[in-house]
PDB file of C-alpha atoms in Angstrom:
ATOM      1  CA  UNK A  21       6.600 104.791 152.108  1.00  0.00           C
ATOM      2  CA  UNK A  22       8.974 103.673 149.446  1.00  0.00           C
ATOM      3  CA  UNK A  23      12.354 105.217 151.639  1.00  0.00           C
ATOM      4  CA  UNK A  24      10.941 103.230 154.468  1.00  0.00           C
ATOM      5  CA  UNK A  25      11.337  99.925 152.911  1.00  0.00           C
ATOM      6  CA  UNK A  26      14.245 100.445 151.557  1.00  0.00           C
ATOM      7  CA  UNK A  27      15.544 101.901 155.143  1.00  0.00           C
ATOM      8  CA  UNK A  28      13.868  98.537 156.826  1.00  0.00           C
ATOM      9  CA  UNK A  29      15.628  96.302 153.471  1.00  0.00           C
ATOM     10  CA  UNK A  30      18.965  97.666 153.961  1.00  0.00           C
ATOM     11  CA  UNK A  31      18.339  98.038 158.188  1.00  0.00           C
ATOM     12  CA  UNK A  32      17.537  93.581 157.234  1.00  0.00           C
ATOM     13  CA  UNK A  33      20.724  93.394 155.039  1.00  0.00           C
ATOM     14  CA  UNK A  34      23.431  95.326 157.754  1.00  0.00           C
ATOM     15  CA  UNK A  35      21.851  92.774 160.217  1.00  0.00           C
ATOM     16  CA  UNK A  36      22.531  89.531 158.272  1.00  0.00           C
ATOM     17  CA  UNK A  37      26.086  90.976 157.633  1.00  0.00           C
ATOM     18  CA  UNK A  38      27.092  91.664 161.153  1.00  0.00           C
ATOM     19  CA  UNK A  39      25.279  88.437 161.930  1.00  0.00           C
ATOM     20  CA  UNK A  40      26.949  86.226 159.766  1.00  0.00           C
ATOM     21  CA  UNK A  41      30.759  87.956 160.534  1.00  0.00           C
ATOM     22  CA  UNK A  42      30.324  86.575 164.038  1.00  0.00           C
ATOM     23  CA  UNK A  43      33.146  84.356 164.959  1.00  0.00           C
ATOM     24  CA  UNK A  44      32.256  80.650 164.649  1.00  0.00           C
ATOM     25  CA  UNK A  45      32.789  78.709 167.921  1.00  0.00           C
ATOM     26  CA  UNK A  46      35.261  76.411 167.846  1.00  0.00           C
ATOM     27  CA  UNK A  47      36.351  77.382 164.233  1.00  0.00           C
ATOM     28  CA  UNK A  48      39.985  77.267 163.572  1.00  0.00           C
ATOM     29  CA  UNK A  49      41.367  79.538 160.307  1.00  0.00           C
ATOM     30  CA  UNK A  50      45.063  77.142 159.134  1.00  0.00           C
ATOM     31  CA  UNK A  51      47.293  79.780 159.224  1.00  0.00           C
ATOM     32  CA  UNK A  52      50.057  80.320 156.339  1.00  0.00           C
ATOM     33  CA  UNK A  53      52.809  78.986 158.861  1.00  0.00           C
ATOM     34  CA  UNK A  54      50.985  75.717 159.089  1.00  0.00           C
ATOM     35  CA  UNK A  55      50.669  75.479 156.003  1.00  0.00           C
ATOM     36  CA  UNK A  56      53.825  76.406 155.126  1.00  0.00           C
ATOM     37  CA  UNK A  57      54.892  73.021 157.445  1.00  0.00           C
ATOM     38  CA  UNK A  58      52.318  70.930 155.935  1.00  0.00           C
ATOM     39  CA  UNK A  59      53.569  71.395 152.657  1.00  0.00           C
ATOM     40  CA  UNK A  60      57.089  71.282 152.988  1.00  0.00           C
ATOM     41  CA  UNK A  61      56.617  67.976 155.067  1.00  0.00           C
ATOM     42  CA  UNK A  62      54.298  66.650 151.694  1.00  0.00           C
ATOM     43  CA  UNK A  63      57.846  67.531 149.463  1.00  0.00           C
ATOM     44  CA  UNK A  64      60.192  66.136 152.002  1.00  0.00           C
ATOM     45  CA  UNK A  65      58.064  62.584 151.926  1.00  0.00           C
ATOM     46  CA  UNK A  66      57.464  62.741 148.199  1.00  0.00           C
ATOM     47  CA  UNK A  67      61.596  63.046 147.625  1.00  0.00           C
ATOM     48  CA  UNK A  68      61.194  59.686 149.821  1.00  0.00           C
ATOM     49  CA  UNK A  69      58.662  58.218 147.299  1.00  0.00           C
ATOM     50  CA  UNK A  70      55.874  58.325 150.032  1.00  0.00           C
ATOM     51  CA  UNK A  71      52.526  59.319 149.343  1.00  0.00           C
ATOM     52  CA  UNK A  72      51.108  63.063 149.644  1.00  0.00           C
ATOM     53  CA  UNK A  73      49.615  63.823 152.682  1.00  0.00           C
ATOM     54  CA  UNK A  74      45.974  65.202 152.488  1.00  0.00           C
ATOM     55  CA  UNK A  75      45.392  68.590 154.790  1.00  0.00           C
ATOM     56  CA  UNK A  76      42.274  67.202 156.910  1.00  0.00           C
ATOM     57  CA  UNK A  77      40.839  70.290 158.767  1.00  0.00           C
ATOM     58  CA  UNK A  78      39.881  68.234 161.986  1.00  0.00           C
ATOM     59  CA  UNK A  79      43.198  67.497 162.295  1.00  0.00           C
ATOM     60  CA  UNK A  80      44.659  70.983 161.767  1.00  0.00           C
ATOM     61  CA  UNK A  81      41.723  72.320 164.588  1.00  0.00           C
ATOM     62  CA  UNK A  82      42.861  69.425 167.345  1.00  0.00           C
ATOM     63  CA  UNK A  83      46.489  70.276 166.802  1.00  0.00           C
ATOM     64  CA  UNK A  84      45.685  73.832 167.087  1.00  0.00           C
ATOM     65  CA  UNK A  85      44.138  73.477 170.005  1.00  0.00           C
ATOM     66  CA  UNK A  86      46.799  71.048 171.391  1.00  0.00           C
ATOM     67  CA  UNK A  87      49.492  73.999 170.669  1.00  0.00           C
ATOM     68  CA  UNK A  88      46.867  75.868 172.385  1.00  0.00           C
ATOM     69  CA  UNK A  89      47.035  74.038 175.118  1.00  0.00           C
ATOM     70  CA  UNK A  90      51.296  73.844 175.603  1.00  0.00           C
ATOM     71  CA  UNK A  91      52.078  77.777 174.931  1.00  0.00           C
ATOM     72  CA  UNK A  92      48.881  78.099 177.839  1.00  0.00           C
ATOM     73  CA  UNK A  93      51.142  76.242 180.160  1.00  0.00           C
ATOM     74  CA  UNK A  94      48.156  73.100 180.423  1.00  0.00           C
ATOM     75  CA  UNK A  95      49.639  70.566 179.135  1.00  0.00           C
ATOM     76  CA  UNK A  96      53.767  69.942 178.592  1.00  0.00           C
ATOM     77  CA  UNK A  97      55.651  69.900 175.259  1.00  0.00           C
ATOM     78  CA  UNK A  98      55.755  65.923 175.565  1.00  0.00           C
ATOM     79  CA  UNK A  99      52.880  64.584 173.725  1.00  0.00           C
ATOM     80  CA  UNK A 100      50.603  64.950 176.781  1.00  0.00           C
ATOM     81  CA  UNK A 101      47.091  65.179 175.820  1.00  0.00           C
ATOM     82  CA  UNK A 102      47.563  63.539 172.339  1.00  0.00           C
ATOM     83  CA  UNK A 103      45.712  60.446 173.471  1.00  0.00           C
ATOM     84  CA  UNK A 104      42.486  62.712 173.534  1.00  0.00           C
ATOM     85  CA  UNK A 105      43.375  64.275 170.314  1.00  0.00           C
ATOM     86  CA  UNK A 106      43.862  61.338 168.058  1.00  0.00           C
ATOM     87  CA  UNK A 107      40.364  59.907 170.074  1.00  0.00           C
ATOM     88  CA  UNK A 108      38.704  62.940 168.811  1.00  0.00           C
ATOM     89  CA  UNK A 109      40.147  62.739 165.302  1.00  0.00           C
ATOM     90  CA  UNK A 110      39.395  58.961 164.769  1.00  0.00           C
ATOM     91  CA  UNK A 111      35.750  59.216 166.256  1.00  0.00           C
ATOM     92  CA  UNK A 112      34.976  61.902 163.810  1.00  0.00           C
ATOM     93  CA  UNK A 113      37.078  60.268 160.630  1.00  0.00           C
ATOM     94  CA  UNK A 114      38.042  56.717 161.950  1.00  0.00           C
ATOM     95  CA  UNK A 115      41.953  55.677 160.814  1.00  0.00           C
ATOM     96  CA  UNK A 116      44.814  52.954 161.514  1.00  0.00           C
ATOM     97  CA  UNK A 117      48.151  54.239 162.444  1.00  0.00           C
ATOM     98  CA  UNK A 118      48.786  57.400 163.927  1.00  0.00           C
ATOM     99  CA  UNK A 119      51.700  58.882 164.687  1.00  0.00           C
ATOM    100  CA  UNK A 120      52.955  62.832 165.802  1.00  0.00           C
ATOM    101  CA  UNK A 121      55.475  65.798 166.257  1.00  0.00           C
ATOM    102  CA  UNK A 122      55.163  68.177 168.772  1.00  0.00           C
ATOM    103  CA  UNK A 123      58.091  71.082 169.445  1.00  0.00           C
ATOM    104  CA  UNK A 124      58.803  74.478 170.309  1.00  0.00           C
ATOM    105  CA  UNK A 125      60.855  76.837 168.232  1.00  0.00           C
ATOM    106  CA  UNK A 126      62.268  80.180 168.596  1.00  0.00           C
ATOM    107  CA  UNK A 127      62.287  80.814 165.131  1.00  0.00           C
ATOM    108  CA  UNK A 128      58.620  80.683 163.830  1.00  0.00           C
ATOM    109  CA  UNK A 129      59.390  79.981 160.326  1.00  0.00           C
ATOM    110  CA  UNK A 130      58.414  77.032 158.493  1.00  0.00           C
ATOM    111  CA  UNK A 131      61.878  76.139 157.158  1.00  0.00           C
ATOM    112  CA  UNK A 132      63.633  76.444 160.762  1.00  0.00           C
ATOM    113  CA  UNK A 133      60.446  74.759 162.224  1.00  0.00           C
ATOM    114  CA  UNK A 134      60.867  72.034 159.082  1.00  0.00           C
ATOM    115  CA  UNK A 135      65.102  71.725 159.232  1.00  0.00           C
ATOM    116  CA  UNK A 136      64.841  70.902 162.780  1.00  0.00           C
ATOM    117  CA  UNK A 137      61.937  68.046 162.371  1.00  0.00           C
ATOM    118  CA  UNK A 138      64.538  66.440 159.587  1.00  0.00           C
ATOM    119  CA  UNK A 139      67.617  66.988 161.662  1.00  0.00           C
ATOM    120  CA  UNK A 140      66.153  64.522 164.232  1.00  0.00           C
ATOM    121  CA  UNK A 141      66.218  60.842 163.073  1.00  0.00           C
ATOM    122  CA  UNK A 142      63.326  59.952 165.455  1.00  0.00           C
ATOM    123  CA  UNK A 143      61.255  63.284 164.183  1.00  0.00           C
ATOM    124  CA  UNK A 144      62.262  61.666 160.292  1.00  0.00           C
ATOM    125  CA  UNK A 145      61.000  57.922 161.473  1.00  0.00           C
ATOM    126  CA  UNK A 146      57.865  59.096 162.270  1.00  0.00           C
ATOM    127  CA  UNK A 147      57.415  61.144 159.246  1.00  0.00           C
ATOM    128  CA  UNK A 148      58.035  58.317 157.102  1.00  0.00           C
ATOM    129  CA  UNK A 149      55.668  55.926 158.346  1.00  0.00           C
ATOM    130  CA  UNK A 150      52.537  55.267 156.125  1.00  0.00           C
ATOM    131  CA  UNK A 151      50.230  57.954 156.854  1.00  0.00           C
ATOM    132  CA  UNK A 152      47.432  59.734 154.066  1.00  0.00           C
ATOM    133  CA  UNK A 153      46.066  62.576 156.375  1.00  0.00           C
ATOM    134  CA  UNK A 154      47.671  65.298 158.255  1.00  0.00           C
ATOM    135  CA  UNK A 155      47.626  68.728 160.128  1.00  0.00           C
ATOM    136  CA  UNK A 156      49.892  71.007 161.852  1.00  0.00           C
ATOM    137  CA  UNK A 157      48.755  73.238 165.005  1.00  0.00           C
ATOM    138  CA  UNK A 158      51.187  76.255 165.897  1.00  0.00           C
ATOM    139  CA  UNK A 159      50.333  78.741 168.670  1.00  0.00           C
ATOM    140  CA  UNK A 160      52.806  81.093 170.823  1.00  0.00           C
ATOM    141  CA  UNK A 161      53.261  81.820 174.159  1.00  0.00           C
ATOM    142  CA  UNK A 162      54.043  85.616 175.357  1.00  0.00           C
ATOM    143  CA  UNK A 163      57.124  85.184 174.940  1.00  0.00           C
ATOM    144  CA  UNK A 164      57.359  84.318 170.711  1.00  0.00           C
ATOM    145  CA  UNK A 165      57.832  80.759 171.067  1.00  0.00           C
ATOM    146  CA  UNK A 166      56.271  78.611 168.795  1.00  0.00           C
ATOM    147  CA  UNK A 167      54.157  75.645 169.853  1.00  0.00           C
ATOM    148  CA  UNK A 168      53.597  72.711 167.243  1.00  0.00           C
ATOM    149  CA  UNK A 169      51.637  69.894 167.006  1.00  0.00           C
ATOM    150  CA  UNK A 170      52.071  68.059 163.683  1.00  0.00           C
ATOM    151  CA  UNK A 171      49.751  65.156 163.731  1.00  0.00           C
ATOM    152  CA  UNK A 172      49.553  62.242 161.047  1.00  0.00           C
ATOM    153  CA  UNK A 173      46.794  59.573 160.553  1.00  0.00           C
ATOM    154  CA  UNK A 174      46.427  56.823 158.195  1.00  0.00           C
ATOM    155  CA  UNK A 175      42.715  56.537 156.647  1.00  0.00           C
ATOM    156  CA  UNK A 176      43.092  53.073 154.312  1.00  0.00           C
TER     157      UNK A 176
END
C-alpha cells in the first residue's frame, strides 16, 4: 500500500512538471541580443544626458513579433505594421510619444546592430526624443539576417 502512494505521489508530481514546462502561448523569452541592444541604446542616451529607458516586456513581445513578421516575408522592412503594434502597446500600457527603428543586419551582433543605428542621423533623432519605455524584437530569416524592431514609448 505504502509503494503505491508514493508511485501515484510521484506519478502526480512528473505530471505537474511536464505540465507546467509546456510552452506558454504567446510568451516571448528577450533574448541576450536584445538585450544586448537595449542596453547599449540606455548608455548611448545616458552619454546624451537622457533618461534610462525601462525594458517593458509588452514591448519587447510586439517587436518580436513584428521581426517575426519581416524575416516571414509578411510585412516589409519599412515600418509596415507598426501602427498595430504601438495600438497594442498603448491599449495595454497607455503612453504619449512613440517613436521606432526597424533594420536588417548581416552581422547579428549588438555592437554592429548598435554602430549602424548611431551612424544614421535620422536612426540618432529618433533615439533622442523623450521616451521612458522600450523594447527591441530581433528574428532571422533562413538566410542569417537579422530582423529588428526597436520600439520606444513615452509613459509620463
Amino acid at each position: 500500500m505504502k509503494v503505491s502512494i508514493l508511485k501515484i505521489s510521484f506519478m502526480a508530481l512528473l505530471m505537474s512538471a511536464i505540465l507546467s514546462c509546456e510552452e506558454d502561448e504567446g510568451f516571448h523569452q528577450i533574448s541576450v541580443l536584445e538585450t544586448q541592444i537595449h542596453n547599449k541604446i540606455n548608455d548611448y542616451r545616458q552619454t546624451q544626458g537622457l533618461p534610462k529607458l525601462v525594458m517593458q516586456f509588452v514591448m519587447f513581445e510586439e517587436a518580436h513579433l513584428h521581426s517575426v513578421k519581416m524575416a516571414n516575408g509578411l510585412v516589409a522592412a519599412d515600418g509596415t505594421g507598426m501602427d498595430e503594434a504601438f495600438a497594442s502597446v498603448k491599449d495595454k500600457l497607455g503612453g504619449t510619444t512613440e517613436g521606432y527603428v526597424i533594420l536588417t543586419s548581416p552581422y547579428p551582433n549588438a555592437d554592429s546592430i548598435v554602430k549602424y543605428m548611431l551612424d544614421n542621423p535620422d536612426v540618432v533623432g529618433i533615439i533622442k526624443q523623450t521616451y521612458t519605455q522600450s523594447g527591441v524584437g530581433v528574428d532571422y530569416n533562413d538566410d542569417g539576417i537579422a530582423y529588428v524592431t526597436h520600439m520606444f514609448l513615452n509613459i509620463p
